[in-house]
Amino acid sequence: MEERTVIIENLVESVSDYGKASYQLAKLKTLEKSADVISSTVPRVITIVLVTTCLLFSSVGLASFLNAVLSSTSLGYFLVGGVYALAAITTHLFLRHRIKIWLSNLIIQQIIQ
């Protein structure tokens, strides 16, 4: 009888150790995936910020050039702003769904890897 209780105690202890190890493994896997997603996101954000800054200064330069060509103090800025407004409306109307799917797939790929 004592032999059975010792076996059952050992079994319960083994199951408990297995549960703790599984929990630790799940935590470590989650931590690894989070670190991977964040580490791949940061360079993309930096690139987006740099491209946006470059685009901003190029737009101001183009608008100033158009002001000089059109002999106006503000018409060049309105033209460049209008081009960006047209691009934003086009993107919103026709490409919003595709961008959403592409971004969702990108995030899922980062998590699955």
XYZ file of C-alpha atoms in Angstrom:
113
model
C 0.000 0.000 0.000
C 2.817 2.360 0.871
C 4.417 1.562 -2.433
C 1.341 2.814 -4.295
C 1.217 6.057 -2.363
C 4.903 6.679 -3.117
C 4.290 6.024 -6.820
C 1.250 8.331 -6.827
C 3.183 11.053 -4.992
C 6.011 10.761 -7.508
C 3.500 10.919 -10.350
C 1.818 14.022 -8.905
C 5.211 15.653 -8.408
C 6.226 14.834 -11.994
C 2.975 16.245 -13.376
C 3.444 19.375 -11.288
C 7.015 19.802 -12.534
C 5.839 19.251 -16.120
C 3.143 21.927 -15.724
C 5.653 24.419 -14.320
C 8.129 23.689 -17.108
C 5.408 24.051 -19.765
C 4.349 27.372 -18.276
C 7.946 28.645 -18.250
C 8.425 27.491 -21.861
C 5.277 29.326 -22.957
C 6.460 32.495 -21.224
C 9.872 32.280 -22.896
C 8.357 31.665 -26.338
C 6.043 34.655 -25.905
C 8.953 36.816 -24.803
C 11.020 35.705 -27.801
C 8.222 36.473 -30.267
C 7.591 39.885 -28.695
C 11.265 40.779 -28.835
C 11.469 39.633 -32.456
C 8.444 41.678 -33.524
C 9.667 44.783 -31.705
C 13.224 44.460 -32.991
C 12.011 44.201 -36.575
C 9.525 47.063 -36.143
C 11.959 49.655 -34.802
C 14.152 49.859 -37.950
C 11.037 50.175 -40.102
C 9.739 53.033 -37.966
C 13.106 54.801 -38.180
C 13.102 54.383 -41.959
C 9.561 55.746 -42.218
C 10.497 58.789 -40.126
C 13.556 59.492 -42.295
C 11.638 59.090 -45.558
C 8.860 61.325 -44.240
C 11.377 64.005 -43.268
C 12.991 63.821 -46.708
C 9.583 64.040 -48.379
C 8.632 67.028 -46.220
C 11.725 69.022 -47.156
C 11.426 68.044 -50.813
C 7.803 69.196 -50.790
C 8.711 72.543 -49.280
C 11.464 72.951 -51.887
C 9.105 72.060 -54.735
C 6.447 74.421 -53.409
C 8.982 77.247 -53.164
C 10.160 76.525 -56.694
C 6.563 76.572 -57.968
C 6.006 79.864 -56.145
C 8.960 81.344 -58.011
C 7.819 79.928 -61.367
C 4.216 81.061 -60.896
C 5.208 84.453 -59.397
C 3.035 83.802 -56.370
C 3.674 83.649 -52.645
C 1.276 80.804 -51.915
C 0.069 79.069 -55.073
C 2.955 76.561 -55.099
C 2.088 75.444 -51.572
C -1.545 74.976 -52.537
C -0.569 72.935 -55.599
C 1.726 70.634 -53.625
C -0.910 70.315 -50.896
C -3.504 69.493 -53.534
C -1.320 66.719 -54.956
C -0.968 65.220 -51.475
C -4.704 65.557 -50.843
C -5.420 63.800 -54.140
C -2.968 61.009 -53.225
C -4.577 60.629 -49.778
C -8.103 60.445 -51.203
C -7.036 57.935 -53.849
C -5.296 55.793 -51.254
C -8.284 55.925 -48.926
C -10.802 55.047 -51.607
C -8.957 52.409 -53.604
C -5.992 51.023 -51.649
C -7.132 51.029 -48.015
C -8.264 47.401 -48.064
C -5.081 46.170 -49.795
C -2.867 48.031 -47.344
C -4.801 46.568 -44.413
C -4.405 43.016 -45.747
C -0.696 43.542 -46.490
C -0.056 44.940 -42.990
C -2.019 42.139 -41.320
C -0.056 39.510 -43.262
C 3.216 41.208 -42.348
C 2.381 41.195 -38.635
C 1.222 37.564 -38.753
C 4.427 36.524 -40.528
C 6.508 38.244 -37.870
C 4.615 36.449 -35.087
C 4.684 33.017 -36.733
C 8.418 33.018 -37.501
